[in-house]
Coordinates of C-alpha atoms in Angstrom, one line a residue:
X26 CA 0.0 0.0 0.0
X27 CA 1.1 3.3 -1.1
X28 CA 1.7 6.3 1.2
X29 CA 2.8 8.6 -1.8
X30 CA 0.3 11.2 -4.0
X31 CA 0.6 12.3 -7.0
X32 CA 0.3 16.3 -7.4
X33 CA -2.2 17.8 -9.0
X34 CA -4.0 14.5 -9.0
X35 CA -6.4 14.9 -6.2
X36 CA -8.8 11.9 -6.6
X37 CA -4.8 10.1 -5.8
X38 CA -4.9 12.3 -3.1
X39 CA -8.2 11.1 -1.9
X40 CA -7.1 7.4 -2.5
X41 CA -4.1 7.5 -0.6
X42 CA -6.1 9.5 2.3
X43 CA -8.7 6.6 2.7
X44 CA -6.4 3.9 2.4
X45 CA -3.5 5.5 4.9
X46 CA -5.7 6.9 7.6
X47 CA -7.6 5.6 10.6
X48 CA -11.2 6.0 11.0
X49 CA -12.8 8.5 13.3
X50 CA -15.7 6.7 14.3
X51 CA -15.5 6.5 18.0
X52 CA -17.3 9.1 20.0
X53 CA -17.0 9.8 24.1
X54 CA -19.6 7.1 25.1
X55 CA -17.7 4.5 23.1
X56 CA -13.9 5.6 24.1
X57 CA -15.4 5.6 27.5
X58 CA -16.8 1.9 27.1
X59 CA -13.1 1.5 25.6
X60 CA -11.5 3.0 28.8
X61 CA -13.6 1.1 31.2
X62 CA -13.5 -2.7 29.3
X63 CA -9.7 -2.2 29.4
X64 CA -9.5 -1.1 32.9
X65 CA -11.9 -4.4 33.9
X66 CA -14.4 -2.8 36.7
X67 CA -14.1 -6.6 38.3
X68 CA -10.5 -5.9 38.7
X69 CA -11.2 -4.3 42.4
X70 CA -11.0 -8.6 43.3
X71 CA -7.6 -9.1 41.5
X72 CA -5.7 -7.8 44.8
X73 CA -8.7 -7.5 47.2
X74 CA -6.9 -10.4 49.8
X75 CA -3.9 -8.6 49.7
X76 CA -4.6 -5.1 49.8
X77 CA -7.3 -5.9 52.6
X78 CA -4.8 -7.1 55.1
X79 CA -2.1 -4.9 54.0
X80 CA -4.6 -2.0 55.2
X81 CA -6.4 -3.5 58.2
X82 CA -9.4 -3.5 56.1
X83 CA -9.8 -0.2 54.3
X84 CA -9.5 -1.1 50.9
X85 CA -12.3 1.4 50.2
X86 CA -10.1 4.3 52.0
X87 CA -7.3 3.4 50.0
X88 CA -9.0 3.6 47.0
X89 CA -10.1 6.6 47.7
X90 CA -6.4 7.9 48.3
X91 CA -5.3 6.3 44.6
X92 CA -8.1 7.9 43.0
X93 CA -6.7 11.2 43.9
X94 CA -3.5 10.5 42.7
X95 CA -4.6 8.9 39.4
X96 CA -6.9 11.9 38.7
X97 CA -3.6 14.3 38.6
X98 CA -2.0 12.1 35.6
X99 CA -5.1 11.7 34.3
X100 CA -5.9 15.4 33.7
X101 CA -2.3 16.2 32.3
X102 CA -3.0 13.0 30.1
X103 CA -6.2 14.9 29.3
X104 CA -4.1 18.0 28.4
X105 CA -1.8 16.6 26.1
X106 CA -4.5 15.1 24.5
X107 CA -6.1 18.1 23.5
X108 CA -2.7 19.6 22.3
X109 CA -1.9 16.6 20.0
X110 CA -4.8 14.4 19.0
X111 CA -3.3 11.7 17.5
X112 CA -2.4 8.2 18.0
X113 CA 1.0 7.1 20.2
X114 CA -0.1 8.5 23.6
X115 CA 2.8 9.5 25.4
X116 CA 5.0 9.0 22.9
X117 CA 3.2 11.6 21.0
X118 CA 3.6 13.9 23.8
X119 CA 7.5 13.3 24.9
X120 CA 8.4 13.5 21.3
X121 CA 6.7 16.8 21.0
X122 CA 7.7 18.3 24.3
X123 CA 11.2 17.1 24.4
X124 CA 11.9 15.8 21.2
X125 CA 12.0 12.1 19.1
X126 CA 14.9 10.9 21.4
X127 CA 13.1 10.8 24.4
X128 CA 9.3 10.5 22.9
X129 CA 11.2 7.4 21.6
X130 CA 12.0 5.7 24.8
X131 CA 9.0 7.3 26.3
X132 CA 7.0 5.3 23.7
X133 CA 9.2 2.2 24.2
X134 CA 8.9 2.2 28.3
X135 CA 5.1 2.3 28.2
X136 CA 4.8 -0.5 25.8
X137 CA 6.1 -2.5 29.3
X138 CA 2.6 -1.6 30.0
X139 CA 0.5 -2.1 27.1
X140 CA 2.4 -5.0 25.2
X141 CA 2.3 -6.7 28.3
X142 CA -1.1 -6.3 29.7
X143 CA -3.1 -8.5 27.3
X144 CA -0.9 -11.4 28.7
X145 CA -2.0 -10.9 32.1
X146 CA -5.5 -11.1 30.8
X147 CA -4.5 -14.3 28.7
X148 CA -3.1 -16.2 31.9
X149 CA -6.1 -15.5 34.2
X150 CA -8.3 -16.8 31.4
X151 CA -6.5 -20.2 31.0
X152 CA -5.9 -20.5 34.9
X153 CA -10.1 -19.9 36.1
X154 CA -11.0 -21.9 32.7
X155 CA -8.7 -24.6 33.3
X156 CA -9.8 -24.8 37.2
X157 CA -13.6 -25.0 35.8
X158 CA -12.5 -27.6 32.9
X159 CA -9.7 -29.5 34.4
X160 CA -9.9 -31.8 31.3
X161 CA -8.8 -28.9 28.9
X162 CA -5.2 -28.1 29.2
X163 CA -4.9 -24.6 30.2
X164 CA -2.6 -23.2 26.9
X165 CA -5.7 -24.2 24.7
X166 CA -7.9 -21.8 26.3
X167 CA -5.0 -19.2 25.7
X168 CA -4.4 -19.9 22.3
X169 CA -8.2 -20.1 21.5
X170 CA -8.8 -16.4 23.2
X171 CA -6.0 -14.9 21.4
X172 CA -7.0 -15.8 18.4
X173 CA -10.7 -14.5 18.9
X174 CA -9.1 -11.2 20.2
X175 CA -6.7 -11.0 17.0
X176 CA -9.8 -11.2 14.8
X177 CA -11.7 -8.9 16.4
X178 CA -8.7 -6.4 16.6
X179 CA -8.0 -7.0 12.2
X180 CA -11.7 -6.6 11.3
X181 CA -11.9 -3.2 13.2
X182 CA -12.0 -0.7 16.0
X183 CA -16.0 -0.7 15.3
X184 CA -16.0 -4.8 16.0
X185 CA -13.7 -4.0 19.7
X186 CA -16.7 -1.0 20.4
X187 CA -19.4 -3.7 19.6
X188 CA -17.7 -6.3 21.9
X189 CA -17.0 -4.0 24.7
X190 CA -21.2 -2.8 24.5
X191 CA -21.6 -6.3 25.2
X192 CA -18.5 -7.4 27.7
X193 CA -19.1 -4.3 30.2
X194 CA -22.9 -5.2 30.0
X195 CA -22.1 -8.8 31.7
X196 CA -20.0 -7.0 34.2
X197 CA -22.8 -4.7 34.9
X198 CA -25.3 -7.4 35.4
X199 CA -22.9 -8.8 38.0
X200 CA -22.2 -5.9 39.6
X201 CA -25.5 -4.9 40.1
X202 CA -26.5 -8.5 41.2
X203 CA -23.7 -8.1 43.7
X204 CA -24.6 -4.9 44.9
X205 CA -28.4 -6.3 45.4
X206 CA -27.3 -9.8 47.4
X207 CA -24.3 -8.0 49.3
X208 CA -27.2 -5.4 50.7
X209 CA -29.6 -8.2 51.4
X210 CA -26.7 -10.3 53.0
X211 CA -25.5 -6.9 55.2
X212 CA -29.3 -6.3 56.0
X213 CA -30.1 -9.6 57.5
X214 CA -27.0 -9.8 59.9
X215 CA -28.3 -6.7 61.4
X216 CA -24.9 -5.7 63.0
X217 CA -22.8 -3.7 60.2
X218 CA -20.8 -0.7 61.1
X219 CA -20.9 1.1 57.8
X220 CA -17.7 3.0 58.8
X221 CA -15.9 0.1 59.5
X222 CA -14.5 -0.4 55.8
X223 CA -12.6 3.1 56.4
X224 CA -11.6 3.0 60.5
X225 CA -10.4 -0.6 59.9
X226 CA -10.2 -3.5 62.0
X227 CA -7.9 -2.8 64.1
X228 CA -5.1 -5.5 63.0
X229 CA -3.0 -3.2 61.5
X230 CA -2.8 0.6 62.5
X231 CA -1.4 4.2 60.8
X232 CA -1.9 5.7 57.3
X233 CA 1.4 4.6 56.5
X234 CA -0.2 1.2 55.5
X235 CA -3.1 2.8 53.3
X236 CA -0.3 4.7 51.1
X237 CA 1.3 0.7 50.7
X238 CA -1.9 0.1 49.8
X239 CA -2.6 2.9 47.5
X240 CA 0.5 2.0 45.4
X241 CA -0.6 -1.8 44.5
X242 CA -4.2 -0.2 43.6
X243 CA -2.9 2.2 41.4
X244 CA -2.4 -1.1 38.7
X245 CA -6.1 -0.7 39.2
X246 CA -5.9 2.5 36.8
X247 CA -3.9 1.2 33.9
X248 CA -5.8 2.0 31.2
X249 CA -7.4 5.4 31.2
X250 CA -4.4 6.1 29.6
X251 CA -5.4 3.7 26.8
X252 CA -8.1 6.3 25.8
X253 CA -5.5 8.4 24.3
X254 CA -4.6 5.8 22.1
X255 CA -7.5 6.0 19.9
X256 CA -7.4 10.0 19.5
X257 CA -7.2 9.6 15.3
X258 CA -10.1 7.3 15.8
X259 CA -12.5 9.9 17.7
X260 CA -14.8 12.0 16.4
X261 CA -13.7 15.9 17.6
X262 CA -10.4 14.3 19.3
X263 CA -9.7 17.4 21.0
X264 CA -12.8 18.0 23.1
X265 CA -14.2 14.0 23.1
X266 CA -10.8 12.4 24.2
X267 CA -10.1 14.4 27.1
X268 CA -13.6 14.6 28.2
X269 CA -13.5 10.3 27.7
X270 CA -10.4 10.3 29.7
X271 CA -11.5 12.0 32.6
X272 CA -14.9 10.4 32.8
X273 CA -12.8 6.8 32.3
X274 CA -10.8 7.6 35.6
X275 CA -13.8 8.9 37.9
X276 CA -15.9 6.3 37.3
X277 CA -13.6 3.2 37.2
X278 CA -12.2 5.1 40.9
X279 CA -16.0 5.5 42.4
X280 CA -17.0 1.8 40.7
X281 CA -13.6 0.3 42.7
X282 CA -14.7 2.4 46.1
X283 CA -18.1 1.3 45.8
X284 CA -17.2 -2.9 45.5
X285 CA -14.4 -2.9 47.6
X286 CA -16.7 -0.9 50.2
X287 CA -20.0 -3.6 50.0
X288 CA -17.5 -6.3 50.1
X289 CA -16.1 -5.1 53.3
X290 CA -19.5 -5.0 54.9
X291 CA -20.4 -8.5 53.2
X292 CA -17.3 -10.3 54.6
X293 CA -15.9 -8.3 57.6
X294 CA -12.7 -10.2 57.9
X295 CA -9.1 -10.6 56.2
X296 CA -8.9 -14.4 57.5
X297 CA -9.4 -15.7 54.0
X298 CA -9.5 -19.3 52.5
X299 CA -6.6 -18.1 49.9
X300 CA -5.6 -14.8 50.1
X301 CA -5.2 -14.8 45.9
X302 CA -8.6 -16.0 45.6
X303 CA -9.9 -14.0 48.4
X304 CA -12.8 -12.7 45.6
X305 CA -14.5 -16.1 46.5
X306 CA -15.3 -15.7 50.1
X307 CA -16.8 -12.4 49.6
X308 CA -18.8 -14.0 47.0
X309 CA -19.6 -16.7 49.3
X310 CA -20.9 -14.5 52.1
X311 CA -22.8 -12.2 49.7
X312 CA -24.6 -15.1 47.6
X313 CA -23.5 -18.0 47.9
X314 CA -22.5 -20.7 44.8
X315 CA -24.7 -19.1 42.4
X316 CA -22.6 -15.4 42.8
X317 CA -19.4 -17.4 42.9
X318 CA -19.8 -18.9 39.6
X319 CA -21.6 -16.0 38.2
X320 CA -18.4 -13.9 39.6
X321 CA -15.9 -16.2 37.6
X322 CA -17.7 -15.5 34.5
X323 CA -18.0 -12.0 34.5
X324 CA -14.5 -11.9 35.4
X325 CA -13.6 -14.1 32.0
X326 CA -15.6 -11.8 30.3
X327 CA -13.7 -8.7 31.6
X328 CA -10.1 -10.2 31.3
X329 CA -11.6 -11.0 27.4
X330 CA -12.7 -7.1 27.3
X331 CA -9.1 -6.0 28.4
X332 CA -6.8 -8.2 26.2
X333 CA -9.1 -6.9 23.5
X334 CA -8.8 -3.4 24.2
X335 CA -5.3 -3.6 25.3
X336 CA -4.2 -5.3 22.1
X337 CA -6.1 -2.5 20.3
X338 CA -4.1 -0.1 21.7
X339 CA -0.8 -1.5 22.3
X340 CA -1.0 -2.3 18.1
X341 CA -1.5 1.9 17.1
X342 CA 1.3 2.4 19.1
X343 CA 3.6 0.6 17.4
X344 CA 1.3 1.8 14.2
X345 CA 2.5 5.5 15.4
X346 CA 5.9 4.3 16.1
X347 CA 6.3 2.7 12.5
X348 CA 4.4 5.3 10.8
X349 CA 7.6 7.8 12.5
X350 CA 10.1 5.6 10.9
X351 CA 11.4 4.6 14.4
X352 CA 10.1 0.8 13.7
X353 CA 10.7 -0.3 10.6
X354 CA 7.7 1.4 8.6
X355 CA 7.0 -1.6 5.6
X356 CA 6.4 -3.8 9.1
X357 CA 4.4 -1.5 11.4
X358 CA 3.8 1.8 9.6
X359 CA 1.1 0.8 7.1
X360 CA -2.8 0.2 7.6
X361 CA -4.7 -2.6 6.1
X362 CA -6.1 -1.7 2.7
X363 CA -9.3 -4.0 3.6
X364 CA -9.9 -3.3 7.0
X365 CA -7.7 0.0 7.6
X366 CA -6.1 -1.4 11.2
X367 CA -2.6 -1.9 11.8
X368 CA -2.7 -5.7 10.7
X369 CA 0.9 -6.6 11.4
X370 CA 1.1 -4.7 14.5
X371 CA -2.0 -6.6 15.7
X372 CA -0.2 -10.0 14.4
X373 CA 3.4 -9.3 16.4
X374 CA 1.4 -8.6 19.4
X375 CA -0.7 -11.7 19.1
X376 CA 2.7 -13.3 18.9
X377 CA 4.5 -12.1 21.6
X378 CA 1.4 -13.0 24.3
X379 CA 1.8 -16.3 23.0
X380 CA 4.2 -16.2 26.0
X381 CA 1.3 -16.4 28.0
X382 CA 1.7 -19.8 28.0
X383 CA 4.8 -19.6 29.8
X384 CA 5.9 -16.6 31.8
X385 CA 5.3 -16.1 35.3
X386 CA 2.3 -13.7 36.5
X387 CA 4.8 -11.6 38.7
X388 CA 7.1 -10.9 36.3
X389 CA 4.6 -9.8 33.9
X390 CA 2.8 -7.2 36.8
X391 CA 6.4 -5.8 37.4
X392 CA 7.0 -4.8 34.2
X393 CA 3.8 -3.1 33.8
X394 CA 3.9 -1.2 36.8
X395 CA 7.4 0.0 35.4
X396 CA 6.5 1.0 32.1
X397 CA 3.6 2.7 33.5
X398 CA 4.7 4.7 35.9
X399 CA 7.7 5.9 33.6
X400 CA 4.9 7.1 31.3
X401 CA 3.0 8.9 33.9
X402 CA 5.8 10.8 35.1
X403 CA 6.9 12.1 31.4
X404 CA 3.0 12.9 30.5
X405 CA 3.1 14.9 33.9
X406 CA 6.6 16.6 33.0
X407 CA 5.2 17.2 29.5
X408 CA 2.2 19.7 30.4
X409 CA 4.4 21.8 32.2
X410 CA 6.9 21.7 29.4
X411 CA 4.6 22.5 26.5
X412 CA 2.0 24.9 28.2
X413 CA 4.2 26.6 31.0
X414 CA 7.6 27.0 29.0
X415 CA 6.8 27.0 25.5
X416 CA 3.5 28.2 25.1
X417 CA 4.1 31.1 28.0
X418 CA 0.7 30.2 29.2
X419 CA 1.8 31.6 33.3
X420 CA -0.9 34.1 34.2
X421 CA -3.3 34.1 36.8
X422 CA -5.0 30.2 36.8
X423 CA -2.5 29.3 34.1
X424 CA 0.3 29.0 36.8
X425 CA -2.2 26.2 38.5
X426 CA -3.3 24.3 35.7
X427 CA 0.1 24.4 33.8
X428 CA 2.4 24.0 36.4
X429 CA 1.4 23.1 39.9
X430 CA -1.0 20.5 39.0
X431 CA 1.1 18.4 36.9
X432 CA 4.2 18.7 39.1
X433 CA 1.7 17.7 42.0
X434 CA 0.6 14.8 39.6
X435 CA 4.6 13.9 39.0
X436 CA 5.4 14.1 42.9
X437 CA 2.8 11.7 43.5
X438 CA 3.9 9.4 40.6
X439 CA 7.5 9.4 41.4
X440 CA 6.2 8.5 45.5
X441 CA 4.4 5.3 43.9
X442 CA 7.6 4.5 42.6
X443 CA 8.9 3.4 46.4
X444 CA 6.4 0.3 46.6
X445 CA 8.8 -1.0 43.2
X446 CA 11.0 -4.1 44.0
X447 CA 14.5 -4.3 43.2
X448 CA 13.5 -6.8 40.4
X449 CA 11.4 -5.0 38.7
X450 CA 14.0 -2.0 38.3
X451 CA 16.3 -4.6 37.1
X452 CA 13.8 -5.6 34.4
X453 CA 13.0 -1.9 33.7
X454 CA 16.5 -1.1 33.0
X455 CA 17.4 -3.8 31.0
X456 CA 14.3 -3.5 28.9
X457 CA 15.5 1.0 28.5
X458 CA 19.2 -0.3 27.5
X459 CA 17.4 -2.5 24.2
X460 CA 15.8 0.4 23.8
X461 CA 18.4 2.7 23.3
X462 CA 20.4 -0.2 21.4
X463 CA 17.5 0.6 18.6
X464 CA 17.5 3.8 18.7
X465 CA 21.5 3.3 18.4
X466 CA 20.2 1.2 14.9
X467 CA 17.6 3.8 13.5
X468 CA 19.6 6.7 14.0
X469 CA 23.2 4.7 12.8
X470 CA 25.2 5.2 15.8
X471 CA 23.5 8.3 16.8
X472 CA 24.6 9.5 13.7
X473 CA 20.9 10.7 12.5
X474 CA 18.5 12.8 14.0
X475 CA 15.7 10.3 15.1
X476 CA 13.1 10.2 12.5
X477 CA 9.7 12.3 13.7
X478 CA 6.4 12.6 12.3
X479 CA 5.4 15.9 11.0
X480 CA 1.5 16.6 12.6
X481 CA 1.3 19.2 10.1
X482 CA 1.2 17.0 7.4
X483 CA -1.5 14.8 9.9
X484 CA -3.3 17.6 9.9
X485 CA -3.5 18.3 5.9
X486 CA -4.8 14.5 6.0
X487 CA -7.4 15.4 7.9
X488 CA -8.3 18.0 6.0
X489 CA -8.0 15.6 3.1
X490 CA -10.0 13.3 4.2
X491 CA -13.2 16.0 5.2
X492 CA -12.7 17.3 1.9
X493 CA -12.7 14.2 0.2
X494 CA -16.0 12.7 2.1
X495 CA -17.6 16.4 0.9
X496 CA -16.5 16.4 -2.6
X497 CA -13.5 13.9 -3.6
X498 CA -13.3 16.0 -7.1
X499 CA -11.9 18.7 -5.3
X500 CA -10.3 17.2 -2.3
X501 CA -6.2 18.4 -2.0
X502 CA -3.4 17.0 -2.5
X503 CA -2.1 14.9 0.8
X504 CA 1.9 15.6 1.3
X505 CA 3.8 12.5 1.5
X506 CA 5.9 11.7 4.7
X507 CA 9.9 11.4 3.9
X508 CA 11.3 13.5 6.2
X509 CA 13.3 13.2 9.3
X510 CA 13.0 15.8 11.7
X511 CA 16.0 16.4 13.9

């Protein structure tokens, strides 16, 4: 597939426009939906056990502390978004606001996060299918869901929004089937403290404990970030991704408060069965067999709903990366003439979780939290860099929204740093220094500036493309993208 035009020939122009560039189809209910599938609202169980007794019982309190310091990144990731609407996410920010080397391993640490996340989602499939099929090895039911997910991801971004309508609506069924049984369960004991889930239990005392706490939650919030992702997918990117990301991280925080609170009050204890699998004796107490099983379902569903999404996202990434000439562009840097999605990028991701098979679940959650929390800090860094110093924007409110709200957002990133093991720094490190070894490759010994895309000729596509929908006899000519940018 050709990326070049041919001047003075617009219907070429119009060809190459349709053929090159992503749809925007998505509007904010459906990047929402996006946001919230890939987050997994049931995910508030994945560490429930642990965080529970690491806090004494108030999970819902240290919730509550994460969401606060989520919602800073959030609304600089919200920022950025507005200022460059287009695909990458904070690579497309750190390339812009400090240039292609470090957008470039900006890029590269958060795909720790997103090239690694639909794993996660692949091993918790195969270990609760294999535990309810015993007979069925568990790598079949991770081979079998990534190829679903790869299809669904090749047809198109409109088949993932379809799929997530119907994935959030069994969580929703749940959750509001929990809710339901965990108030009639609380009602007929007729001795709840309703303040309990935030004083504790007494078996573990201070707020140092809640901030320990605060810091394994925060893999709650992987994801809103994902929203970002789709920018050159969304209708009005500037106003509908921001407003989606936003939304996204509010609601997933009040949705985690709220469960984590009822199952408190359901199941007043940390004295669980397995501490892992502590999801089941709140189910247990709240109602019984049937919500247990109807719990491990919904749960398949949303790990489903997250490898989807993540793989969507993870895919235009490396899309954005190709696209730049930092990947090699004939492999990643071209769209599907059929289905216009990154098919190869969706095919080398499909690939790698393949590994799902193997790998161990705590190496994988490591190197997500580091990738993440790299990205978060340079998003953070970014909207001071781009509004505060460049754009001059210092007076009155400015100083607030431009510079000590994101620095509050990056102090607060950097603190979530401490809860990091030793391992996972080793992992992080090692995974920067291959990094740098190809951006040592792509630039010939650091010979050449790092390749950049230009956003103003993403822009004249745009244009292209409105023009060519209104009247493709008179739609412009689209530049084509040598250049290098130093």
């Amino acid at each position: 597939m050709s990326q070049t035009t041919v001047a003075g020939t617009p219907g070429h122009a119009a060809s190459a426009t349709e053929g090159t560039h992503l749809r925007r189809v998505l509007g904010v209910p459906s990047l929402v939906l996006f946001g919230l599938v890939y987050m997994v609202p049931l995910t508030v169980f994945t560490t429930y056990g642990i965080v529970t007794q690491l806090t004494g019982g108030r999970v819902p309190l240290a919730y509550a502390i994460t969401l606060v310091a989520m919602f800073f990144t959030a609304r600089s990731y919200a920022r950025m978004a507005a200022a460059y609407p287009y695909a990458g996410s904070a690579y497309v920010y750190a390339q812009r606001s400090f240039g292609p080397g470090v957008g470039f391993l900006a890029g590269w640490s958060l795909m720790l996060d997103y090239l690694f996340l639909p794993m996660i989602n692949y091993l918790v499939i195969g270990i609760y299918l294999n535990a309810a099929f015993p007979a069925v090895p568990q790598w079949v039911f991770i081979v079998a869901t990534i190829a679903l997910v790869t299809v669904l991801n090749v047809v198109g971004i409109l088949s993932v929004a379809r799929a997530n309508f119907v994935i959030i609506a069994v969580q929703t069924l749940f959750i509001a089937a929990f809710i339901v049984l965990s108030l009639v369960s609380i009602g007929g004991t007729g001795q709840v403290d309703p303040v309990a889930p935030f004083t504790g239990d007494g078996t573990v005392e201070g707020t140092g404990v809640l901030f320990a706490g605060a810091a394994v939650l925060c893999l709650s919030f992987l994801g809103f970030d994902a929203v970002s992702t789709l920018a050159e997918e969304a209708k009005d990117a500037t106003r509908s991704v921001p407003r989606a990301i936003m939304i996204t991280t509010i609601a997933a925080g009040v949705i985690f408060i709220l469960l984590s609170y009822l199952s408190q009050l359901a199941f007043p204890s940390n004295a669980f069965t397995d501490v892992d699998s502590a999801a089941l004796d709140v189910m247990g107490a709240a109602g019984g067999q049937f919500l247990a099983i109807f719990f491990t379902a919904a749960y398949i569903a949303g790990a489903t709903g997250s490898a989807l999404t993540s793989q969507a996202s993870v895919a235009r990434i490396l899309y954005a990366m190709g696209r730049d000439r930092v990947l090699p562009r004939a492999v990643f840097g071209r769209l599907s003439e059929r289905f216009r999605t990154p098919v190869v990028a969706i095919l080398v991701v499909s690939a790698i979780s393949l590994f799902a098979v193997v790998i161990d679940l705590g190496l994988l959650v490591e190197m997500i939290s580091f990738g993440a929390l790299i990205a978060f800090s340079v998003v953070n860094l970014t909207v001071v860099k781009h509004y505060f110093i460049d754009r001059r924007e210092r007076s009155g409110a400015a100083v607030v929204n431009n510079l000590v709200l994101p620095l509050i957002g990056f102090g607060l990133t950097v603190w979530l740093w401490t809860s990091l093991s030793g391992r996972t720094f080793v992992v992080g490190l090692i995974w920067l220094a291959l990094g740098l070894v190809l951006l040592g490759i792509v630039t010939r010994g650091f010979r050449r500036p790092v390749p950049m895309l230009d956003l103003r000729e993403e822009a004249a596509i745009d244009e292209g493309s409105a023009d060519a929908a209104a009247d493709p006899a008179t739609a412009p000519a689209v530049p084509t993208r040598e250049r290098a940018q130093g």
